[in-house]
Amino acid sequence: MFCYDQAQDSLIEFISDTKNPSSISGRQINEIYEDKKKRLWFATNNGLNRYDRSTKNFIHFTQKNGLPGNNILGILEDDQGYLWLNTSKGISKFSAEGGSASGGDTETNHFKNYDVSYGLELTADAWYGVGCKTRNGEMYFGGAKGFTRFHPDSIKDNPFIPPIVITSFRKFDKSYPFSSKINLPYDENFLSFEFAALSYISPERNQYAYKMEGLDKDWVYPGTRRYASYPNLDPGEYVFRVKGSNNDEVWNEAGTSISIIISPPWWKTTWVYILYSILILSIIYITWKMQVKRIRLSHEYEMSKFETEKLHEVDELKSRFFANISHEFRTPLTLILGPVKQIIEIIKDEKIKNDLKVVHKNANRLLGLVNQLLDISKLESGNMKLQTVPQNIIPLLKALTLSFTSYAERKRITLKFNSSEDEIIAYIDKDKIEKIVTNVLSNAFKFTPEGGRIEVTLTRSLPSSVSQSHSELVSESKIDMKKLKQSASGGQLDKHGFVEISIHDTGIGIPQEKLPKIFDRFYQVDGSHTREQEGTGIGLSLTKELIELHRGKIEVESEEGKGTCFTISIPLGYIATPNNERGS
Ligand code: ADP
């Protein structure tokens, strides 16, 4: 296309260039039209163009702007100022920007299209430029099969606002009856709807818009499509709205709607969420509690460990103190005892002699106590050594018992020594056995009132395997148990049997509940009679430990008011312990 400038006598060429959006849009120009407002319009094979004289640019209108087709064949202007465009796909009425004076059309740059459905002759093969307007305003457009004649004023929009209805509701592509409110479970969430605008003039031109409130932000404009689908709707509350227009785009803005409630599965309901929260909270609470308890326990454990360590330290200190002080006491005591004994022998005055005897007796007693203390600290530190020698225990204990005879006579107590045999050889530490028996025997004297009776009895108890009767041997479980006990207590020691020393008195007895405690150190049965008797509560504990050093044991039976019997058993075989130094 060229423009001839008469004044300059020059030609300007206009070429379509796809890269330049302000060039003319089509290569083939079918008609050039200047409207009443002196605007130039170009009908091209690729849309309508308007020429802007000031910028020398072309403005394009194509199918995108609403034209029925891009091949524009002719342009006519009616009396209102609307442009009527003859296209290969029908006739289009165009209200241009700043268009008609009396048109009253508020919408500008708008195309309204008419096709065969309006009774038009199809102009697909219409001839270029064939079209004219008569003096009374009638328009003629030519085509291959005839021509179309109409008066623009006679073409009126359909003013009918169509009612909008939803015609079907589907779940998973199956139709279901429905009302204005639908409740669905969480797993029936594939929904589709069909709807219609009830306008019957050219109903295929009815347009629609829909929106799922709760999901879509904006209206969806599907054009003339009459259905909408929503796959996989999450549980929740929705409102499905549709609005529609008639063939002339007269909209029913109110439209219609269905509210849809998709309920959550049971494990997502509020109650279950509350339950979850309670569960999680209680788990947190329990772990917290357990943690606190754990920390407290470990703290307590640390404390008690610390306390026992301290106690142990104090204990050791105490023992060392006892040991040291006992030593310090012993030397001066022996130095008192020696001279006192000598003076007693020399002195003639009976009065002083008796006084000195009391001194000697008490100093001796003091020495005994100090020796006991020393023994205890030795036992504690593991320095107490056993020096066993095989010897006959009968004469040893007989002599020891008889040494109490004069004391027994003074207290008017019958003292007896019994033994079934004349000789029982045992590996014993003489000194310690004497201490053991003396302790128990003195207790018996202490707690037996005048007229009582004290008996020391020695018996040999055979090794358990020999003493068992045949039937006992056969009963398997018993043997096993005994053997187990033997091996636990002394291994092969008892194969030589034991000597049992029982010291029986008819004294005040010991209350049953106190019996387990009497071997505890510093323990004394609390009673008026006991208190009368002097004592420290060391004797029996020392005795027990000395017996245990011999791998023996001490047992007690007692009845209050009737008497007490201590039974000491000492194994007869050699006692192999780290503390045992075999004597000569
Ligand atoms: P103590 O130096 O007080 O005699 P022991 O350890 O020798 O200490 O004895 C502990 C306690 O056992 C005694 O205080 C006494 O109450 C009780 N006891 C020991 N032997 C007898 C006995 N033969 N009869 C009654 N009570 C006894």
XYZ file of C-alpha atoms and ligand atoms in Angstrom:
611
model
C 0.000 0.000 0.000
C 1.217 3.421 -0.898
C 0.193 6.870 0.173
C 0.610 9.627 -2.398
C 1.481 13.026 -0.948
C 0.142 15.508 -3.442
C 1.967 18.494 -2.005
C 5.315 16.765 -1.928
C 4.530 14.616 -4.924
C 5.958 11.650 -3.112
C 4.887 8.105 -2.306
C 5.047 6.572 1.141
C 4.997 2.755 1.290
C 3.273 0.797 4.074
C 4.493 -2.758 4.473
C 3.207 -5.341 6.893
C 5.996 -6.360 9.279
C 5.244 -8.953 11.967
C 8.147 -7.717 14.045
C 6.804 -4.173 14.153
C 3.491 -4.017 16.042
C 2.746 -0.544 14.708
C 2.939 -1.551 11.037
C -0.198 -2.558 9.111
C -1.258 -6.052 10.178
C -2.102 -7.638 6.795
C -0.402 -7.756 3.423
C -3.666 -7.690 1.473
C -5.788 -4.575 1.876
C -9.390 -5.216 0.860
C -10.928 -1.841 1.563
C -9.927 1.601 2.836
C -12.633 3.590 4.611
C -12.685 7.063 6.132
C -15.465 7.453 8.716
C -17.475 10.551 9.606
C -14.840 11.479 12.142
C -12.179 11.405 9.486
C -10.531 8.304 10.802
C -8.974 5.934 8.318
C -9.866 2.220 8.540
C -8.208 -0.579 6.614
C -9.857 -3.941 6.003
C -7.024 -6.447 5.597
C -6.738 -10.194 5.279
C -5.417 -10.136 8.879
C -7.821 -7.963 10.816
C -9.077 -4.412 10.921
C -6.545 -1.523 11.168
C -6.994 2.070 12.173
C -4.452 4.615 11.072
C -3.312 7.142 13.652
C -2.374 10.221 11.636
C -0.446 11.869 14.452
C 1.887 8.975 15.202
C 1.670 7.354 11.758
C 1.008 4.036 13.503
C -1.577 1.358 12.791
C -3.787 -0.001 15.572
C -4.848 -3.632 15.072
C -8.199 -5.353 15.761
C -8.278 -9.104 15.231
C -10.127 -12.211 16.407
C -8.456 -11.649 19.754
C -10.483 -8.473 20.143
C -13.702 -10.268 19.285
C -13.893 -10.345 15.505
C -15.540 -13.498 14.132
C -12.761 -13.890 11.537
C -9.579 -12.127 10.567
C -10.284 -11.772 6.867
C -12.173 -8.440 6.621
C -13.745 -7.964 3.223
C -15.584 -4.662 3.503
C -16.467 -1.751 5.815
C -19.733 0.232 5.995
C -20.726 2.925 8.484
C -24.319 3.303 9.618
C -26.089 6.528 10.589
C -25.306 5.987 14.276
C -21.593 5.834 13.556
C -21.146 2.032 14.008
C -18.870 0.271 11.540
C -20.306 -2.832 9.935
C -17.638 -5.271 8.853
C -18.138 -7.963 6.289
C -15.905 -10.916 7.234
C -15.513 -14.406 5.867
C -17.176 -15.742 9.088
C -20.118 -13.348 9.275
C -21.001 -9.732 9.772
C -19.711 -7.795 12.781
C -20.894 -4.525 14.273
C -18.032 -2.486 15.694
C -18.439 0.368 18.144
C -15.184 2.262 17.823
C -13.560 4.287 20.550
C -15.159 7.743 20.734
C -17.557 6.259 18.179
C -21.113 7.299 17.450
C -22.726 10.501 18.680
C -26.142 8.957 19.186
C -25.329 5.259 19.530
C -25.556 5.266 23.324
C -23.304 2.260 23.372
C -21.127 2.600 26.447
C -18.859 -0.237 25.427
C -16.178 0.850 23.004
C -13.902 -1.164 20.745
C -16.553 -3.850 20.969
C -17.543 -6.269 18.251
C -21.010 -7.767 18.064
C -21.136 -10.610 15.633
C -23.936 -11.957 13.429
C -23.827 -15.229 11.542
C -26.191 -17.639 9.798
C -28.071 -18.158 13.017
C -29.330 -14.609 12.581
C -30.551 -15.479 9.083
C -27.540 -14.101 7.267
C -26.263 -15.392 3.990
C -22.960 -17.145 4.704
C -20.318 -14.918 3.226
C -17.391 -17.294 3.402
C -16.748 -16.755 -0.239
C -18.020 -13.190 -0.275
C -16.505 -10.861 -2.760
C -14.174 -8.215 -1.716
C -15.603 -4.784 -1.410
C -19.066 -5.889 -2.453
C -21.288 -3.976 -0.072
C -23.143 -0.689 -0.034
C -25.445 1.516 2.005
C -28.554 3.054 0.530
C -29.816 6.532 1.164
C -32.367 5.319 3.788
C -29.623 3.542 5.678
C -30.204 -0.008 4.478
C -27.087 -2.135 3.991
C -26.294 -4.728 1.344
C -23.492 -7.271 1.531
C -22.818 -9.482 -1.451
C -21.925 -13.175 -1.430
C -21.516 -16.038 -3.889
C -25.044 -17.368 -3.291
C -26.801 -14.037 -3.080
C -26.702 -10.976 -0.880
C -27.716 -9.930 2.603
C -29.924 -6.918 3.111
C -30.782 -5.367 6.489
C -31.380 -2.076 8.199
C -29.055 -1.600 11.189
C -31.816 0.040 13.262
C -33.982 -3.072 12.912
C -31.371 -5.279 14.552
C -32.121 -5.084 18.251
C -30.409 -6.909 21.153
C -32.350 -9.599 22.975
C -33.261 -7.847 26.259
C -34.374 -11.001 28.064
C -32.483 -11.759 31.265
C -32.409 -15.542 31.305
C -32.947 -17.569 34.495
C -29.931 -19.744 35.307
C -30.399 -23.324 36.474
C -28.084 -26.137 37.434
C -29.309 -29.084 35.433
C -27.254 -31.933 36.786
C -24.846 -32.825 39.542
C -22.360 -35.646 39.171
C -20.076 -37.556 41.530
C -17.349 -39.530 39.763
C -19.246 -39.003 36.511
C -22.501 -40.470 37.830
C -25.588 -38.325 38.103
C -27.145 -37.844 41.509
C -30.253 -36.017 42.618
C -29.426 -32.813 44.442
C -30.882 -29.857 46.307
C -29.532 -26.430 47.120
C -27.354 -27.975 49.798
C -25.182 -31.065 49.350
C -23.362 -32.917 52.127
C -20.649 -35.291 51.059
C -18.137 -37.557 52.799
C -14.433 -36.790 52.302
C -13.903 -39.517 49.697
C -16.720 -38.452 47.354
C -14.932 -35.371 46.142
C -14.874 -35.612 42.347
C -17.748 -33.333 41.374
C -19.113 -31.890 38.158
C -22.046 -29.679 37.335
C -24.090 -28.882 34.263
C -25.964 -25.654 33.966
C -28.089 -23.686 31.479
C -29.325 -20.161 30.816
C -32.986 -20.434 29.848
C -32.943 -18.180 26.810
C -34.080 -19.790 23.595
C -33.120 -17.243 20.974
C -29.910 -18.657 19.655
C -29.288 -20.608 22.872
C -25.908 -21.838 21.649
C -24.711 -18.244 22.165
C -25.660 -18.175 25.802
C -22.567 -17.586 27.893
C -21.682 -18.633 31.354
C -19.423 -17.852 34.261
C -18.915 -20.014 37.351
C -16.992 -19.947 40.541
C -16.452 -22.381 43.449
C -16.397 -20.084 46.482
C -13.854 -21.445 48.907
C -11.579 -22.543 46.079
C -11.677 -20.184 43.085
C -10.668 -16.596 43.638
C -12.141 -15.270 40.407
C -14.974 -16.146 38.141
C -14.168 -18.685 35.459
C -15.455 -17.671 32.008
C -15.806 -20.829 29.946
C -17.694 -19.023 27.140
C -20.568 -21.189 25.990
C -19.391 -24.368 27.758
C -22.158 -25.609 29.991
C -20.362 -27.715 32.546
C -17.678 -27.450 35.211
C -15.657 -30.154 36.974
C -13.828 -30.160 40.283
C -11.650 -33.179 40.988
C -10.262 -33.816 44.500
C -11.985 -31.182 46.561
C -10.541 -30.986 50.068
C -12.922 -31.301 52.988
C -14.511 -27.930 53.682
C -17.447 -25.687 52.893
C -18.007 -24.408 49.378
C -20.610 -22.552 47.353
C -20.805 -23.281 43.657
C -22.149 -20.241 41.797
C -23.123 -19.920 38.132
C -24.254 -16.914 36.227
C -25.147 -16.690 32.540
C -26.143 -14.484 29.676
C -28.442 -14.712 26.709
C -27.188 -14.670 23.125
C -26.658 -10.892 23.304
C -24.601 -11.053 26.446
C -27.317 -9.764 28.669
C -26.193 -11.302 31.965
C -28.147 -12.670 34.849
C -25.671 -11.509 37.487
C -27.504 -13.155 40.376
C -27.358 -16.589 38.792
C -27.834 -19.616 41.015
C -25.806 -21.523 43.573
C -25.457 -24.797 45.465
C -23.696 -25.007 48.796
C -21.502 -28.028 49.253
C -20.105 -29.364 52.484
C -17.442 -32.036 52.275
C -16.947 -33.474 55.752
C -13.489 -34.490 56.865
C -12.643 -38.154 57.595
C -13.062 -39.153 61.240
C -9.342 -38.877 61.920
C -9.419 -35.241 60.892
C -12.462 -34.151 62.874
C -12.214 -31.555 65.637
C -12.786 -34.100 68.382
C -10.035 -36.315 67.123
C -7.735 -33.296 66.854
C -8.526 -32.476 70.477
C -7.724 -36.088 71.332
C -4.435 -35.852 69.396
C -3.517 -32.705 71.300
C -4.357 -34.304 74.639
C -2.302 -37.336 73.678
C 0.693 -35.289 72.581
C 0.451 -33.084 75.647
C 0.265 -36.046 77.983
C 3.235 -37.697 76.261
C 5.201 -34.473 76.695
C 4.048 -34.259 80.316
C 4.960 -37.873 81.081
C 8.404 -37.578 79.471
C 8.970 -34.380 81.375
C 7.907 -36.071 84.628
C 10.111 -39.051 83.929
C 13.026 -36.793 83.129
C 12.541 -34.902 86.378
C 12.303 -38.185 88.275
C 15.405 -39.536 86.566
C 17.366 -36.412 87.437
C 16.135 -36.530 91.025
C 17.026 -40.204 91.359
C 20.492 -39.726 89.951
C 20.898 -36.781 92.263
C 19.798 -38.867 95.227
C 22.117 -41.644 94.135
C 25.030 -39.211 93.933
C 24.129 -37.892 97.365
C 23.904 -41.324 98.945
C 27.165 -42.353 97.274
C 28.765 -39.259 98.664
C 27.287 -39.974 102.094
C 28.514 -43.578 102.171
C 31.947 -42.432 101.089
C 31.971 -39.905 103.889
C 30.668 -42.475 106.373
C 33.341 -44.869 105.277
C 35.994 -42.218 105.747
C 34.649 -41.390 109.206
C 34.542 -45.098 110.021
C 38.143 -45.542 109.013
C 39.164 -42.521 111.018
C 37.302 -43.923 114.020
C 38.934 -47.327 113.684
C 42.372 -45.766 113.393
C 41.630 -43.655 116.410
C 40.496 -46.731 118.400
C 43.547 -48.690 117.342
C 45.939 -45.893 118.245
C 44.332 -45.073 121.551
C 44.054 -48.723 122.577
C 47.744 -49.113 121.966
C 48.456 -46.064 124.035
C 46.296 -47.457 126.881
C 47.809 -50.884 126.878
C 51.390 -50.004 127.780
C 50.573 -47.934 130.887
C 48.016 -50.592 131.940
C 50.594 -53.366 131.819
C 52.950 -51.067 133.678
C 50.275 -50.659 136.404
C 49.383 -54.348 136.542
C 52.957 -55.633 137.027
C 53.889 -53.526 140.099
C 50.382 -53.924 141.639
C 50.746 -57.709 141.449
C 54.177 -57.529 143.054
C 52.940 -55.235 145.855
C 49.974 -57.585 146.552
C 52.414 -60.451 147.034
C 54.691 -58.472 149.334
C 52.199 -56.501 151.408
C 51.000 -57.920 154.762
C 48.215 -55.468 155.695
C 45.041 -57.323 154.699
C 43.005 -54.133 154.254
C 45.438 -52.587 151.754
C 45.912 -55.989 150.145
C 42.163 -56.273 149.433
C 42.022 -52.726 148.084
C 44.939 -53.469 145.801
C 43.188 -56.671 144.616
C 40.241 -54.522 143.529
C 42.710 -52.232 141.699
C 44.336 -55.243 140.048
C 41.001 -56.778 139.061
C 39.731 -53.585 137.455
C 42.980 -52.823 135.716
C 42.828 -56.340 134.302
C 39.285 -55.743 133.159
C 40.316 -52.499 131.528
C 43.126 -54.335 129.751
C 40.572 -56.874 128.517
C 38.384 -54.131 127.057
C 41.316 -52.439 125.415
C 42.370 -55.767 123.935
C 38.835 -56.248 122.579
C 38.993 -52.852 120.921
C 42.351 -53.699 119.426
C 40.999 -57.008 118.133
C 38.102 -55.241 116.476
C 40.266 -52.729 114.692
C 42.579 -55.531 113.613
C 39.627 -57.486 112.223
C 38.379 -54.420 110.444
C 41.657 -53.619 108.787
C 42.088 -57.291 107.859
C 45.227 -57.542 109.950
C 43.833 -60.191 112.261
C 45.837 -63.322 111.454
C 44.653 -66.858 112.107
C 47.362 -69.185 113.361
C 45.849 -72.638 113.313
C 47.451 -75.676 114.840
C 45.841 -79.108 114.855
C 45.096 -79.910 118.471
C 42.669 -81.623 120.766
C 39.965 -79.132 121.591
C 38.422 -81.120 124.531
C 41.057 -80.472 127.228
C 41.412 -76.876 126.072
C 37.744 -76.098 126.570
C 37.459 -78.218 129.706
C 40.227 -76.213 131.355
C 38.667 -72.988 130.226
C 35.265 -73.966 131.658
C 36.772 -75.078 134.934
C 38.545 -71.749 135.331
C 35.061 -70.313 135.933
C 34.378 -72.790 138.794
C 35.183 -70.493 141.696
C 33.167 -67.700 140.086
C 30.285 -70.144 139.656
C 30.491 -71.194 143.272
C 30.422 -67.586 144.417
C 27.361 -66.909 142.292
C 25.858 -70.253 143.362
C 25.527 -71.401 139.797
C 25.918 -75.010 138.738
C 28.568 -75.254 136.018
C 28.913 -78.424 133.981
C 31.177 -79.539 131.164
C 30.031 -82.426 128.941
C 31.754 -84.148 126.100
C 30.861 -87.376 124.359
C 34.471 -87.946 123.254
C 37.919 -87.534 124.729
C 39.597 -86.280 121.631
C 38.464 -84.043 118.865
C 41.327 -82.733 116.746
C 40.702 -79.434 115.051
C 42.769 -76.847 113.247
C 42.233 -73.978 115.627
C 43.830 -70.788 116.795
C 43.920 -71.490 120.519
C 44.033 -67.887 121.606
C 40.992 -66.962 119.534
C 38.954 -70.021 120.520
C 39.606 -69.077 124.153
C 38.417 -65.536 123.512
C 35.287 -66.862 121.802
C 34.301 -69.255 124.544
C 35.263 -66.879 127.356
C 33.055 -64.194 125.865
C 30.004 -66.412 125.530
C 30.598 -68.022 128.928
C 30.983 -64.675 130.717
C 27.743 -63.492 129.110
C 26.053 -66.622 130.424
C 27.331 -65.885 133.928
C 26.371 -62.212 133.632
C 22.760 -62.968 132.744
C 22.118 -66.043 134.880
C 20.804 -65.340 138.374
C 21.808 -67.250 141.489
C 20.787 -70.902 141.569
C 20.967 -71.146 137.826
C 22.768 -73.651 135.708
C 25.327 -73.316 132.908
C 26.378 -76.213 130.719
C 29.131 -76.395 128.127
C 28.667 -79.352 125.764
C 31.015 -80.517 123.026
C 29.860 -82.814 120.254
C 31.288 -83.861 116.959
C 28.958 -83.436 114.008
C 29.826 -85.718 111.125
C 30.194 -84.474 107.588
C 26.736 -84.156 106.055
C 27.366 -86.793 103.380
C 28.094 -89.434 106.063
C 25.330 -88.475 108.404
C 22.725 -88.638 105.696
C 20.626 -91.750 105.629
C 20.368 -93.799 102.488
C 16.893 -92.556 101.659
C 18.003 -88.967 101.980
C 20.851 -89.612 99.588
C 18.404 -90.978 97.043
C 16.145 -87.969 97.221
C 17.990 -86.034 94.608
C 16.830 -82.478 95.128
C 17.753 -82.441 98.821
C 21.294 -83.578 98.177
C 21.770 -81.037 95.478
C 20.550 -78.279 97.715
C 22.782 -79.317 100.590
C 25.793 -79.756 98.371
C 25.167 -76.361 96.929
C 25.002 -74.882 100.394
C 28.171 -76.687 101.453
C 30.147 -75.535 98.491
C 28.890 -72.035 99.046
C 29.789 -71.967 102.721
C 33.057 -73.781 102.841
C 33.736 -75.983 99.897
C 35.434 -79.208 100.927
C 35.949 -77.991 104.481
C 33.065 -79.901 106.000
C 34.195 -83.276 104.761
C 35.949 -83.573 108.126
C 32.833 -82.521 110.009
C 32.463 -79.933 112.762
C 32.914 -79.609 116.468
C 29.865 -78.089 118.071
C 30.303 -76.130 121.287
C 27.013 -75.311 122.900
C 26.825 -73.075 125.943
C 23.470 -73.327 127.636
C 22.310 -71.216 130.559
C 19.112 -70.849 132.547
C 19.353 -67.077 132.639
C 17.011 -64.244 131.776
C 16.903 -65.053 128.059
C 16.733 -62.679 125.145
C 13.458 -61.405 123.656
C 12.749 -63.077 120.319
C 12.697 -59.822 118.354
C 16.091 -58.776 119.718
C 17.822 -62.032 118.751
C 18.960 -60.991 115.256
C 20.581 -57.868 116.682
C 22.705 -59.185 119.474
C 25.651 -59.855 117.179
C 25.661 -56.204 116.069
C 28.465 -54.123 117.432
C 27.634 -52.013 120.506
C 24.181 -53.594 120.710
C 22.762 -54.333 124.132
C 19.307 -55.642 124.832
C 17.620 -52.766 126.595
C 16.334 -54.031 129.909
C 16.812 -53.254 133.552
C 18.794 -56.396 134.212
C 21.111 -55.904 131.236
C 21.755 -52.356 132.312
C 22.724 -53.541 135.748
C 25.414 -55.598 134.132
C 28.354 -53.722 132.804
C 29.103 -54.160 129.154
C 29.928 -52.460 125.938
C 28.055 -54.499 123.343
C 31.326 -55.440 121.665
C 31.668 -58.996 122.961
C 29.295 -60.931 120.706
C 30.178 -59.050 117.554
C 33.852 -59.730 118.152
C 33.040 -63.376 118.958
C 31.085 -63.768 115.744
C 33.851 -62.311 113.643
C 36.455 -64.507 115.276
C 34.280 -67.570 114.595
C 33.834 -66.517 111.005
C 37.585 -66.198 110.713
C 37.601 -69.922 111.532
C 34.945 -70.434 108.863
C 32.558 -71.474 111.584
C 29.230 -70.116 112.666
C 27.383 -69.115 115.795
C 23.680 -69.575 116.361
C 21.483 -68.596 119.258
C 18.238 -69.902 120.668
C 16.591 -68.216 123.583
C 13.426 -67.994 125.545
C 12.782 -65.055 127.799
C 12.929 -66.003 131.475
C 14.015 -69.583 130.717
C 17.479 -69.348 129.262
C 19.732 -69.035 126.279
C 21.777 -71.464 124.230
C 24.644 -70.365 121.974
C 25.917 -73.024 119.558
C 29.290 -72.512 117.958
C 30.403 -74.850 115.179
C 34.019 -74.894 114.034
C 35.092 -77.001 111.051
C 37.633 -79.671 111.798
C 39.603 -79.474 108.568
C 42.393 -77.095 107.695
C 41.089 -73.633 107.004
C 42.709 -72.173 103.931
C 42.270 -68.449 104.063
C 44.594 -65.601 103.173
C 44.636 -64.762 106.878
C 45.584 -68.222 108.034
C 49.231 -68.661 108.881
C 49.744 -72.290 109.710
C 51.437 -72.547 113.144
C 54.291 -74.852 113.942
P 28.002 -56.948 126.410
O 29.353 -56.420 126.485
O 26.950 -55.932 126.702
O 27.798 -58.240 127.107
P 27.657 -58.587 124.068
O 27.887 -58.327 122.628
O 28.476 -59.639 124.701
O 27.802 -57.218 124.851
O 26.151 -58.979 124.270
C 25.177 -58.216 123.666
C 23.874 -58.290 124.403
O 23.253 -59.567 124.221
C 24.023 -58.171 125.878
O 24.055 -56.806 126.286
C 22.798 -58.880 126.403
O 21.721 -58.001 126.427
C 22.561 -59.977 125.400
N 23.068 -61.284 125.837
C 24.233 -61.868 125.462
N 24.356 -63.076 126.023
C 23.253 -63.277 126.785
C 22.795 -64.365 127.637
N 23.496 -65.479 127.815
N 21.602 -64.201 128.240
C 20.868 -63.070 128.083
N 21.253 -62.026 127.294
C 22.424 -62.126 126.660
